[in-house]
Coordinates of C-alpha atoms in Angstrom, one line a residue:
M437 CA -12.9 15.4 9.4
Q438 CA -9.3 16.6 9.7
I439 CA -5.9 15.0 8.6
S440 CA -5.0 15.1 12.1
D441 CA -8.1 13.0 13.0
L442 CA -6.9 10.0 11.0
P443 CA -7.8 7.3 10.9
Y444 CA -11.2 7.0 10.7
P445 CA -12.3 5.6 13.7
D446 CA -15.3 3.4 12.1
P447 CA -14.7 4.1 8.0
G448 CA -18.2 2.9 7.5
V449 CA -19.6 0.0 5.7
P450 CA -19.9 1.1 1.6
D451 CA -22.0 0.2 -0.9
A452 CA -20.5 -1.8 -3.7
R453 CA -23.3 -2.0 -5.7
S454 CA -20.7 -0.7 -7.9
G455 CA -18.0 2.3 -8.6
P456 CA -20.3 4.4 -9.8
R457 CA -22.1 3.8 -6.0
F458 CA -19.1 3.7 -4.0
L459 CA -18.3 6.4 -5.4
L460 CA -21.9 8.7 -4.4
W461 CA -20.6 6.7 -1.3
L462 CA -17.7 8.8 -0.1
G463 CA -19.3 11.3 -1.4
R464 CA -21.7 11.7 1.0
G465 CA -19.7 9.9 3.8
Q466 CA -17.7 13.8 3.4
L467 CA -20.4 16.4 2.9
G468 CA -19.3 18.6 5.3
G469 CA -16.0 18.7 3.9
Q470 CA -17.0 18.9 0.8
L471 CA -19.2 21.7 1.1
K472 CA -16.0 23.0 2.3
S473 CA -14.2 23.0 -0.7
L474 CA -17.2 24.5 -2.9
A475 CA -18.1 28.1 0.0
W476 CA -14.4 28.8 -0.5
G477 CA -14.0 27.9 -4.3
M478 CA -17.4 30.4 -4.6
L479 CA -14.8 33.0 -3.0
H480 CA -12.3 32.3 -5.4
F481 CA -13.8 31.8 -9.0
G482 CA -15.9 34.2 -7.4
G483 CA -13.2 36.4 -7.4
V484 CA -12.0 35.7 -11.2
A485 CA -15.5 36.1 -11.9
G486 CA -16.1 39.5 -11.0
L487 CA -12.1 40.6 -12.2
P488 CA -13.9 41.3 -16.2
Y489 CA -16.9 43.5 -14.4
A490 CA -14.0 45.8 -12.1
V491 CA -11.9 46.4 -14.7
G492 CA -14.5 47.0 -16.8
L493 CA -15.6 49.6 -14.7
G494 CA -12.0 51.4 -14.5
V495 CA -11.8 51.7 -18.3
D496 CA -15.5 52.8 -18.2
A497 CA -14.0 55.0 -15.1
V498 CA -11.2 55.8 -17.0
V499 CA -12.7 56.9 -20.2
D500 CA -15.3 59.3 -18.4
R501 CA -12.3 60.8 -16.5
E502 CA -14.5 60.3 -13.4
P503 CA -11.6 59.6 -10.4
N504 CA -13.2 59.2 -7.4
R505 CA -15.5 56.6 -9.1
L506 CA -12.4 54.7 -10.3
L507 CA -10.9 55.0 -6.8
L508 CA -13.8 52.7 -5.6
V509 CA -12.7 51.0 -8.0
G510 CA -9.7 50.0 -7.1
G511 CA -10.7 49.4 -4.2
L512 CA -13.1 47.0 -5.5
L513 CA -10.2 45.2 -7.0
V514 CA -8.3 44.7 -4.1
L515 CA -11.3 43.3 -2.4
I516 CA -11.7 40.5 -5.8
G517 CA -7.3 40.4 -5.3
V518 CA -7.8 39.3 -1.5
A519 CA -11.2 36.8 -2.1
I520 CA -9.0 35.0 -5.1
S521 CA -5.6 34.8 -2.8
V522 CA -7.2 33.3 0.2
G523 CA -10.1 31.6 -1.6
D524 CA -7.2 29.6 -4.0
A525 CA -5.0 28.4 -0.3
M526 CA -8.2 28.2 1.4
L527 CA -9.4 25.4 -1.7
H528 CA -6.4 23.9 -2.5
R529 CA -6.1 23.3 1.1
T530 CA -9.8 22.3 1.6
A531 CA -9.2 19.9 -1.8
V532 CA -6.5 18.1 -0.9
T533 CA -8.1 17.4 2.6
N534 CA -10.9 16.2 1.2
W535 CA -8.2 13.3 -1.4
I536 CA -6.8 12.8 1.7
T537 CA -9.9 11.5 3.9
A538 CA -11.1 9.8 1.2
A539 CA -8.2 7.7 0.2
A540 CA -7.9 7.4 4.3
R541 CA -11.7 5.8 4.2
V542 CA -11.3 3.6 1.6
Q543 CA -7.3 2.0 2.3
Q544 CA -9.0 1.5 6.0
L545 CA -12.0 -0.2 4.5
L546 CA -9.2 -2.7 2.1
A547 CA -7.4 -3.3 4.9
R548 CA -10.7 -4.6 7.1
K549 CA -12.0 -6.4 4.1
T550 CA -8.6 -8.1 4.0
A551 CA -7.8 -9.4 7.2
E552 CA -11.6 -10.4 7.4
L553 CA -11.2 -11.9 4.3
G554 CA -7.8 -13.2 5.1
S555 CA -6.3 -16.6 3.1
A556 CA -9.2 -16.5 1.1
L557 CA -8.9 -12.9 -0.1
T558 CA -5.9 -14.2 -3.1
R559 CA -8.2 -17.2 -3.7
R560 CA -11.0 -14.9 -4.8
V561 CA -8.9 -12.0 -6.5
A562 CA -5.6 -12.1 -7.5
A563 CA -2.9 -10.7 -5.6
G564 CA -1.2 -8.2 -8.0
E565 CA -5.0 -6.1 -8.5
V566 CA -5.5 -6.5 -4.8
V567 CA -2.2 -3.8 -3.9
A568 CA -3.6 -1.8 -7.6
V569 CA -7.2 -1.7 -5.5
S570 CA -5.1 -0.1 -3.0
T571 CA -2.2 1.3 -4.1
G572 CA -2.8 3.5 -7.1
D573 CA -7.0 3.3 -7.5
V574 CA -6.5 5.1 -4.7
E575 CA -5.2 7.2 -5.5
K576 CA -7.5 7.3 -8.4
I577 CA -10.6 7.1 -6.5
G578 CA -9.4 10.2 -4.1
W579 CA -8.1 12.7 -7.0
F580 CA -11.7 12.4 -8.3
V581 CA -13.5 13.3 -5.0
E582 CA -11.6 15.9 -4.4
A583 CA -12.2 17.5 -8.4
V584 CA -15.6 17.5 -7.4
S585 CA -15.6 20.7 -5.6
R586 CA -13.6 22.2 -8.0
F587 CA -15.3 21.3 -11.4
L588 CA -19.5 22.8 -8.6
A589 CA -16.7 26.0 -8.7
A590 CA -16.2 26.5 -11.7
V591 CA -18.9 25.6 -13.2
F592 CA -20.7 28.5 -10.5
A593 CA -18.2 31.0 -12.1
V594 CA -18.9 29.6 -16.1
V595 CA -22.9 30.4 -15.0
L596 CA -21.8 33.7 -13.6
V597 CA -20.1 35.2 -15.7
C598 CA -22.5 34.2 -18.4
V599 CA -25.2 35.7 -16.4
G600 CA -23.1 39.1 -15.4
L601 CA -22.6 39.4 -19.2
V602 CA -25.9 39.5 -20.4
F603 CA -27.4 42.2 -17.5
Y604 CA -23.9 44.0 -18.6
A605 CA -24.1 43.7 -21.8
P606 CA -26.3 41.8 -23.4
E607 CA -25.7 41.7 -26.9
L608 CA -22.1 40.5 -26.0
G609 CA -23.9 38.5 -23.2
V610 CA -25.7 36.4 -25.2
V611 CA -23.2 35.0 -27.4
V612 CA -20.8 34.1 -24.1
A613 CA -23.7 32.6 -22.6
V614 CA -24.0 30.6 -26.0
G615 CA -20.5 29.5 -26.8
V616 CA -19.3 29.0 -23.6
P617 CA -21.5 25.6 -23.4
L618 CA -21.1 24.7 -26.6
I619 CA -17.3 24.2 -25.4
A620 CA -18.4 22.2 -22.3
L621 CA -20.1 20.0 -23.7
A622 CA -17.8 19.7 -27.5
S623 CA -15.2 16.4 -25.2
L624 CA -17.5 14.7 -25.3
P625 CA -18.2 12.5 -27.9
L626 CA -14.7 11.5 -27.3
L627 CA -14.7 10.7 -23.4
P628 CA -16.1 6.8 -24.3
R629 CA -13.2 6.5 -27.0
A630 CA -10.4 7.6 -23.8
T631 CA -11.9 6.6 -21.0
R632 CA -11.4 2.9 -23.4
R633 CA -7.9 3.4 -24.1
A634 CA -7.2 4.7 -20.6
D635 CA -9.0 1.8 -19.8
V636 CA -6.9 -0.5 -21.9
Q637 CA -3.0 1.0 -20.8
R638 CA -4.1 0.2 -17.4
E639 CA -5.1 -3.5 -18.1
K640 CA -1.8 -4.0 -20.5
A641 CA 0.4 -1.8 -17.2
G642 CA -1.3 -4.7 -15.0
R643 CA -0.2 -7.4 -16.7
A644 CA 3.5 -5.8 -17.3
T645 CA 3.5 -5.2 -13.6
E646 CA 2.7 -8.8 -12.6
L647 CA 4.9 -9.9 -15.3
A648 CA 7.3 -8.3 -13.4
A649 CA 6.4 -9.3 -9.7
D650 CA 7.0 -13.8 -10.4
T651 CA 9.9 -13.1 -12.5
V652 CA 11.7 -11.6 -9.8
A653 CA 10.2 -13.9 -8.0
G654 CA 11.5 -16.8 -9.5
L655 CA 14.5 -14.8 -10.4
R656 CA 16.4 -17.9 -8.2
V657 CA 14.9 -20.3 -10.0
L658 CA 15.2 -18.6 -14.1
R659 CA 19.3 -18.2 -13.2
G660 CA 19.1 -22.6 -12.6
I661 CA 17.7 -22.9 -15.8
G662 CA 18.8 -20.3 -18.1
G663 CA 15.8 -18.0 -18.4
E664 CA 16.7 -14.6 -17.0
E665 CA 16.6 -13.3 -20.8
L666 CA 13.4 -16.0 -22.6
F667 CA 11.1 -13.4 -19.3
L668 CA 13.3 -10.1 -20.5
G669 CA 12.0 -10.5 -23.9
R670 CA 8.6 -11.6 -23.1
Y671 CA 9.2 -8.1 -20.0
R672 CA 10.2 -6.1 -22.8
E673 CA 7.3 -7.2 -25.4
A674 CA 5.1 -6.1 -21.9
S675 CA 6.4 -2.9 -22.3
Q676 CA 6.2 -2.4 -25.9
E677 CA 2.9 -2.9 -25.0
V678 CA 1.7 -0.6 -22.7
R679 CA 3.9 2.3 -24.1
R680 CA 2.1 1.6 -27.2
A681 CA -0.4 2.5 -24.4
A682 CA -0.6 4.8 -23.6
V683 CA 0.6 6.7 -27.3
R684 CA -3.0 6.1 -27.8
S685 CA -4.2 7.5 -24.5
A686 CA -1.8 10.1 -24.8
R687 CA -3.6 11.2 -28.2
M688 CA -6.7 11.5 -27.5
W689 CA -6.2 13.2 -24.2
A690 CA -4.4 15.7 -26.0
L691 CA -7.1 16.3 -28.5
I692 CA -9.2 16.5 -26.0
S693 CA -7.2 19.0 -23.9
A694 CA -6.6 20.5 -27.9
I695 CA -10.6 21.4 -27.8
Q696 CA -10.3 22.8 -25.0
V697 CA -8.0 25.3 -26.1
V698 CA -9.2 26.0 -30.0
L699 CA -12.9 26.5 -29.0
P700 CA -12.3 29.0 -26.3
G701 CA -10.1 30.9 -28.9
L702 CA -12.5 30.6 -30.7
L703 CA -15.4 32.3 -28.8
L704 CA -13.2 34.9 -28.5
I705 CA -12.0 36.0 -31.5
T706 CA -15.8 36.1 -32.0
V707 CA -16.3 38.5 -28.9
V708 CA -13.9 41.2 -29.1
W709 CA -14.7 41.3 -33.6
Y710 CA -18.4 41.2 -32.7
G711 CA -17.5 43.3 -30.1
A712 CA -15.0 45.8 -31.4
S713 CA -17.8 46.5 -34.3
L714 CA -21.1 47.5 -31.4
A715 CA -18.5 49.8 -30.2
L716 CA -17.7 51.3 -33.3
D717 CA -20.8 51.3 -34.3
G718 CA -21.9 53.1 -29.7
R719 CA -23.8 50.0 -29.0
I720 CA -22.0 49.2 -26.3
A721 CA -18.7 51.4 -24.8
V722 CA -15.6 50.7 -24.1
G723 CA -15.4 49.5 -20.5
E724 CA -18.5 46.8 -22.0
L725 CA -15.8 45.6 -24.2
V726 CA -12.8 45.5 -22.5
A727 CA -15.2 43.3 -19.5
A728 CA -16.7 41.4 -22.4
F729 CA -12.8 40.1 -23.8
S730 CA -11.6 40.1 -19.9
A731 CA -15.4 37.4 -19.3
V732 CA -13.8 35.3 -21.6
A733 CA -10.2 35.3 -21.6
T734 CA -10.8 34.2 -17.8
L735 CA -13.4 31.5 -19.0
L736 CA -10.4 30.0 -19.9
Y737 CA -9.1 28.4 -16.3
P738 CA -12.2 27.8 -14.8
L739 CA -12.9 25.6 -18.0
R740 CA -10.5 23.7 -17.5
H741 CA -11.7 22.0 -14.3
F742 CA -13.9 20.5 -17.1
E743 CA -11.8 18.5 -18.7
E744 CA -10.8 18.1 -15.2
I745 CA -13.7 16.3 -13.9
A746 CA -14.2 14.2 -17.1
M747 CA -10.1 13.1 -17.3
A748 CA -10.5 12.3 -12.3
Y749 CA -14.5 10.3 -13.2
S750 CA -13.2 8.3 -16.2
F751 CA -9.9 8.3 -14.3
S752 CA -11.4 7.2 -11.3
R753 CA -14.8 4.8 -12.5
P754 CA -12.9 1.7 -12.8
S755 CA -10.2 2.0 -10.0
A756 CA -14.3 2.4 -7.9
K757 CA -15.0 -0.4 -9.7
R758 CA -12.1 -3.0 -9.0
A759 CA -12.5 -1.8 -5.2
A760 CA -16.1 -2.5 -5.1
R761 CA -15.9 -5.2 -6.1
V762 CA -12.6 -6.9 -3.1
L763 CA -15.3 -4.8 -0.9
S764 CA -18.4 -6.3 -2.4
L765 CA -17.0 -9.9 -1.5
T766 CA -17.7 -11.2 2.4
R767 CA -16.5 -14.1 4.0
T768 CA -18.7 -16.9 4.1
D769 CA -22.3 -16.1 1.5
P770 CA -25.1 -14.0 4.0
A771 CA -27.8 -15.8 3.0
E772 CA -26.1 -18.8 5.2
R773 CA -24.6 -17.1 7.8
P774 CA -26.2 -17.5 10.7
A775 CA -28.4 -15.1 11.6
Q776 CA -26.3 -15.1 16.0
A777 CA -22.9 -14.9 14.3
G778 CA -20.8 -13.0 16.7
T779 CA -23.0 -12.6 19.3
V780 CA -22.5 -15.9 21.0
E781 CA -20.4 -15.8 24.4
E782 CA -17.1 -17.8 23.8
P783 CA -16.3 -21.3 24.7
A784 CA -14.9 -22.6 28.1
A785 CA -10.7 -23.7 27.7
G786 CA -9.8 -26.9 27.1
G787 CA -12.5 -28.0 24.5
D788 CA -12.2 -30.2 21.9
L789 CA -12.0 -29.1 18.4
Y790 CA -14.7 -30.8 16.2
D791 CA -15.3 -31.4 12.3
P792 CA -19.2 -32.8 11.9
R793 CA -18.3 -32.2 7.7
T794 CA -15.2 -34.5 8.4
G795 CA -16.0 -36.1 11.5
L796 CA -12.2 -35.1 12.4
L797 CA -12.0 -35.1 16.7
A798 CA -9.1 -33.8 18.1
P799 CA -9.0 -34.7 22.1
A800 CA -8.3 -30.7 23.7
G801 CA -4.8 -31.2 25.3
R802 CA -3.3 -32.8 22.8
F803 CA -1.2 -34.0 19.7
T804 CA -3.4 -35.1 17.2
A805 CA -2.1 -36.2 13.2
V806 CA -4.7 -35.6 10.7
V807 CA -3.3 -38.1 7.2
C808 CA -4.8 -37.2 3.8
G809 CA -4.9 -39.0 0.9
D810 CA -5.6 -35.8 -1.1
P811 CA -2.6 -32.9 0.1
D812 CA -5.6 -29.9 -1.6
L813 CA -8.3 -31.5 1.1
A814 CA -5.4 -31.1 3.3
G815 CA -5.0 -27.5 2.8
R816 CA -8.8 -26.7 2.3
L817 CA -10.2 -29.3 5.9
A818 CA -6.8 -26.6 7.6
E819 CA -9.1 -24.0 6.3
R820 CA -11.9 -25.7 7.8
L821 CA -10.6 -25.8 11.2
G822 CA -9.5 -22.1 11.3
G823 CA -12.9 -21.3 10.1
H824 CA -12.5 -20.1 7.6
A825 CA -15.7 -22.1 5.0
M826 CA -13.5 -22.5 1.2
E827 CA -15.4 -22.8 -1.8
D828 CA -15.2 -24.5 -5.4
R829 CA -13.8 -23.8 -8.9
D830 CA -17.9 -23.7 -8.9
G831 CA -18.5 -21.5 -5.7
G832 CA -19.5 -24.6 -3.7
D833 CA -18.4 -25.5 -0.1
R834 CA -15.4 -27.6 -0.7
G835 CA -14.8 -29.9 2.1
G836 CA -16.2 -32.7 1.0
E837 CA -19.4 -34.1 -0.9
E838 CA -20.7 -36.5 2.7
E839 CA -22.2 -35.4 5.4
G840 CA -19.5 -36.3 8.6
A841 CA -20.4 -38.9 11.7
G842 CA -22.9 -36.4 13.7
G843 CA -24.2 -33.3 11.4
S844 CA -26.9 -31.6 10.9
D845 CA -29.3 -30.3 8.6
R846 CA -27.5 -26.5 9.7
D847 CA -23.9 -28.2 8.4
A848 CA -26.3 -29.0 5.5
K849 CA -27.7 -26.0 5.1
D850 CA -25.2 -23.8 5.9
G851 CA -22.3 -25.9 5.0
P852 CA -19.6 -26.8 7.3
S853 CA -19.8 -25.3 11.4
V854 CA -16.5 -26.7 13.0
L855 CA -17.5 -26.4 16.8
L856 CA -14.7 -26.4 19.6
G857 CA -16.1 -26.7 22.7
G858 CA -19.4 -27.5 21.8
V859 CA -20.2 -24.0 20.3
A860 CA -19.9 -23.6 15.6
L861 CA -16.9 -20.5 15.4
D862 CA -19.0 -19.4 12.7
D863 CA -21.3 -17.8 15.0
L864 CA -18.2 -16.0 17.5
A865 CA -16.9 -12.7 16.8
L866 CA -13.7 -13.7 14.3
D867 CA -11.9 -11.4 15.9
T868 CA -12.2 -14.0 19.0
A869 CA -12.3 -16.7 16.3
R870 CA -9.1 -15.8 15.4
R871 CA -7.0 -15.6 18.8
L872 CA -8.9 -19.6 19.6
V873 CA -7.5 -21.4 16.7
L874 CA -4.5 -20.3 14.2
V875 CA -4.3 -21.8 10.7
Q876 CA -0.5 -21.9 9.2
D877 CA -0.6 -23.0 5.8
K878 CA 1.8 -24.9 3.9
D879 CA 3.2 -21.4 2.0
P880 CA 3.1 -18.7 5.2
V881 CA 4.6 -16.0 4.4
L882 CA 6.7 -13.1 6.1
L883 CA 7.1 -9.9 5.6
S884 CA 9.7 -7.8 5.5
G885 CA 11.0 -6.2 9.0
T886 CA 14.0 -7.6 11.9
L887 CA 13.7 -11.0 13.3
R888 CA 12.6 -9.2 16.9
E889 CA 9.5 -7.3 14.3
L890 CA 8.0 -10.4 12.5
L891 CA 8.5 -12.5 16.6
D892 CA 6.1 -9.4 17.7
V893 CA 1.9 -11.3 17.4
P894 CA -0.9 -10.9 20.2
A895 CA 0.1 -13.5 22.4
S896 CA -0.9 -15.1 25.3
G897 CA 3.0 -14.4 26.4
A898 CA 3.6 -18.2 27.4
V899 CA 6.0 -19.2 25.6
E900 CA 8.5 -16.9 24.8
S901 CA 10.6 -16.2 21.4
G902 CA 14.4 -18.0 22.4
A903 CA 11.8 -20.7 23.2
A904 CA 9.6 -20.9 19.9
L905 CA 13.1 -19.9 17.9
A906 CA 14.5 -23.2 19.9
A907 CA 12.0 -25.6 18.7
A908 CA 11.2 -24.9 15.2
Q909 CA 14.9 -25.0 15.1
C910 CA 15.7 -21.8 14.0
A911 CA 19.6 -22.0 15.6
D912 CA 21.0 -21.8 12.3
V913 CA 18.6 -19.3 10.5
L914 CA 19.3 -17.4 13.1
D915 CA 23.5 -17.6 12.2
A916 CA 21.8 -17.0 8.8
L917 CA 20.3 -13.3 9.4
L918 CA 23.4 -12.3 11.8
Q919 CA 25.7 -13.1 8.5
S920 CA 23.9 -10.8 6.5
A921 CA 23.1 -8.3 8.5
P922 CA 25.0 -5.0 8.5
D923 CA 28.4 -4.1 10.5
G924 CA 27.3 -3.3 14.3
V925 CA 24.0 -5.9 14.6
E926 CA 25.2 -8.4 16.9
D927 CA 21.9 -9.3 18.1
P928 CA 20.2 -11.5 15.2
M929 CA 17.0 -10.7 17.1
D930 CA 17.7 -7.2 15.0
A931 CA 18.6 -8.9 11.9
R932 CA 16.7 -8.0 9.0
I933 CA 14.4 -9.8 6.8
T934 CA 14.2 -9.6 3.3
E935 CA 10.3 -9.0 1.4
R936 CA 8.8 -12.0 2.1
G937 CA 12.6 -13.7 4.0
R938 CA 13.2 -14.4 -0.4
S939 CA 17.4 -14.4 1.1
L940 CA 16.1 -17.7 3.1
S941 CA 16.0 -21.1 1.8
G942 CA 12.4 -22.6 2.0
G943 CA 13.6 -24.6 5.6
Q944 CA 14.6 -21.6 6.8
R945 CA 11.1 -19.9 6.0
Q946 CA 9.6 -22.7 7.0
R947 CA 10.5 -22.9 9.9
L948 CA 10.4 -19.0 11.6
A949 CA 6.8 -18.7 10.5
L950 CA 6.3 -21.8 12.1
A951 CA 8.0 -20.0 15.5
R952 CA 6.1 -17.6 14.8
S953 CA 3.2 -19.6 15.6
L954 CA 4.3 -21.1 18.1
V955 CA 4.8 -17.8 20.0
T956 CA 1.4 -17.1 19.3
D957 CA 0.3 -20.3 22.3
P958 CA -2.7 -20.7 20.4
E959 CA -5.5 -22.8 22.4
V960 CA -5.6 -25.2 18.9
L961 CA -3.2 -24.9 16.6
V962 CA -3.7 -26.2 12.9
L963 CA -0.5 -27.0 10.8
D964 CA -0.1 -27.1 7.1
E965 CA 2.5 -29.4 6.6
P966 CA 4.8 -27.7 8.5
T967 CA 7.9 -29.5 7.3
S968 CA 7.9 -29.9 3.9
A969 CA 11.0 -28.3 3.8
V970 CA 13.4 -29.6 6.2
D971 CA 15.4 -33.0 6.2
S972 CA 14.0 -34.8 8.0
H973 CA 16.9 -35.7 11.4
T974 CA 15.9 -31.5 11.8
E975 CA 12.5 -32.6 11.2
A976 CA 12.7 -35.4 13.9
R977 CA 13.6 -32.0 16.5
I978 CA 11.2 -30.6 15.3
A979 CA 9.1 -32.3 16.0
D980 CA 9.7 -33.2 19.2
G981 CA 9.7 -29.5 19.7
I982 CA 6.2 -28.9 18.9
A983 CA 5.0 -31.8 21.4
A984 CA 7.3 -30.4 24.2
L985 CA 5.9 -27.0 23.9
R986 CA 2.7 -27.5 23.0
G987 CA 2.2 -30.7 25.6
G988 CA -1.6 -29.9 27.3
R989 CA -2.0 -27.4 24.1
T990 CA -4.6 -29.2 21.5
T991 CA -2.3 -29.2 18.3
V992 CA -3.9 -30.4 15.4
V993 CA -0.7 -31.5 12.2
L994 CA -1.7 -32.0 9.2
A995 CA 1.3 -34.1 7.8
S996 CA 2.3 -37.9 6.6
S997 CA 5.4 -37.5 7.7
P998 CA 6.5 -40.4 9.8
L999 CA 8.5 -38.5 11.6
L1000 CA 6.4 -36.2 12.5
L1001 CA 2.9 -39.0 13.1
D1002 CA 4.6 -40.9 15.1
R1003 CA 5.4 -38.0 18.5
A1004 CA 1.8 -37.8 17.7
D1005 CA -0.9 -38.8 20.7
R1006 CA -4.1 -39.8 18.2
V1007 CA -3.9 -39.8 14.4
V1008 CA -6.8 -39.9 12.1
L1009 CA -6.6 -40.9 8.3
I1010 CA -9.0 -38.8 6.6
D1011 CA -10.5 -40.6 2.7
G1012 CA -12.6 -39.1 0.9
G1013 CA -13.7 -36.7 3.1
T1014 CA -14.7 -38.4 5.5
V1015 CA -12.2 -40.5 8.8
A1016 CA -11.8 -43.8 7.8
A1017 CA -9.6 -44.6 10.8
V1018 CA -8.1 -43.5 14.1
G1019 CA -5.1 -44.8 16.3
T1020 CA -1.3 -44.0 16.6
H1021 CA 0.3 -44.4 13.7
R1022 CA 2.4 -47.7 14.5
E1023 CA -1.6 -49.6 15.3
L1024 CA -2.7 -48.0 11.7
L1025 CA 1.1 -48.5 9.5
H1026 CA 0.2 -52.5 10.4
R1027 CA -4.1 -52.9 10.1
E1028 CA -5.1 -49.5 7.6
P1029 CA -3.2 -50.5 4.1
L1030 CA -4.7 -47.3 2.6
Y1031 CA -3.1 -45.0 5.5
R1032 CA 0.8 -47.6 5.0
A1033 CA 0.1 -46.6 1.6
V1034 CA 0.2 -42.9 1.9
V1035 CA 2.9 -43.0 4.7
T1036 CA 5.1 -44.8 3.1
R1037 CA 3.7 -44.6 -0.5
E1038 CA 4.1 -47.8 -1.3
T1039 CA 2.1 -48.4 -4.4
D1040 CA -0.7 -50.6 -5.9
E1041 CA 1.6 -53.3 -7.0
E1042 CA 3.5 -52.9 -3.7
Q1043 CA 0.7 -53.0 -1.4
R1044 CA -0.9 -56.5 -2.8
L1045 CA 2.1 -58.0 -2.1
A1046 CA 2.2 -57.4 1.4
G1047 CA -0.9 -59.2 2.0
L1048 CA -0.1 -61.9 1.0
G1049 CA 0.9 -64.7 2.5
L1050 CA 4.3 -67.0 2.3
T1051 CA 2.7 -69.5 -0.6
E1052 CA 1.5 -67.0 -2.4
L1053 CA 3.9 -64.5 -2.0
E1054 CA 6.1 -67.4 -4.0
E1055 CA 3.9 -67.6 -6.4
A1056 CA 4.0 -64.4 -7.6
L1057 CA 7.5 -63.5 -7.1
T1058 CA 7.9 -66.4 -9.3
E1059 CA 5.1 -64.4 -12.2
I1060 CA 7.7 -62.1 -12.1
E1061 CA 10.2 -63.7 -13.2
E1062 CA 8.8 -65.6 -15.9
S1063 CA 7.1 -62.4 -16.5
A1064 CA 10.7 -60.5 -16.7

């Protein structure tokens, strides 16, 4: 795999059972790149390991006054220099390629998982953790993948030096062969403590980042209540905790680095002292002493990679664990997912949308409004209508405890399976289900970019952006965007929207999101409280715009606003997780007390008085006056 070949056509199916298993899976997926990097690393470190022996041979040639042998040694040094230079350049190139390709693979896997889970992802994992995994954690994982080949090449060099010294100068070689493993293993007892301190630092840094993000997101509210100083103090305290944790972590890694310098230095002193005594006794030649000294000094370079791989693994292991946790999430329980999921043909156009769990039926081509006394139930119902299985805090389905009319054994066992044209959405391929049914929740997200980019979404092409903006009553939003745009921007479609649309009001963001949904023009559009942040006059015009633009298309709106309900062709009241009543808004308002209470916000006492006759009403009023 070359960088020019990215992104991967298929990043594969990761082994997300644990962090180390995920790292091992990444390594196996890049076996060719690792072997290539290892080969260049062996060339580079082999040259580094051979340099001391060439120097020793040269010293012996000078001492023995053999110019021909000295000339050969010079040629050998040139070859070694070329090997070191070429090997180093190509090792760096291939190692960085491994890092980038590993990071790209992880990011593709995360992007695919995000698209698969949709809004369910942030209900299972904090949004800040997802961002941390896709940014900082990806770099740490790539660092470990990059460091593996360099470490293996360094091990090759260390072994080569030790074995070479044993044969070249046995008495000194034994000392080096015993001392080097001790140096390499000396830092191992400190690694768990260093890892724990690094984990504490990352945890505190994550909390500080989350606090900063929350503060920035709620800055307008904080200014309104005068809470800037309070949150600034909290962030300052969190920042100082991160600093203290970073200092504690740095101290431990500094100690490990010091050990990697002090112990090789002691070994070098030992070799020089012992080698000098051997040379004075005539037991070794001067060239052998120089070669041994140079070999030990050279070992300082490959030994650094032992520390690097320890640090890389210590930092990448928790990162891989977090990535594996995200990648192990599934849209539905694999044990409950239908075996034929993704193999069923797309339903014919114009089918009814039916939820067996609640008994909700949205006839094809009609505007259906749904009223739920519980706002949380409305949100869960909207998600289920889009084919997204919902889970409660205990891990079970949140769609209600009772089976609706038409439920089957499969529904009871496998959870809710919404039908479109008689075909279960869970049985369709995920991209097909999402193309047919679009759900806009009550808190939609606007991505940064121009308005033109915001509305550039997969769509049928039947609805122009201008018509969608008009139906969503976005005229004032366009004016606001144009006024805040830099000089030279004359078309509001080219005006930029800030991150999450923070420069706009809640109602303006809601209307732009509605326009985006209308542009998509899916076969079934599900809107959860699409006008909760707008005034009544605008809401009435939006209701007319939705009814007109979606004429002949299936539209389901979950709301309790009379202005929206009055425009619907059919209104369904959901109570206790099942359908309680069906009719028009005016019919239900007159015959269903529960519906009237939800829509008009009547109290229990007002409902009781509304059901009394004239005489009973007078008596009730008299009782109220007397009690007052």
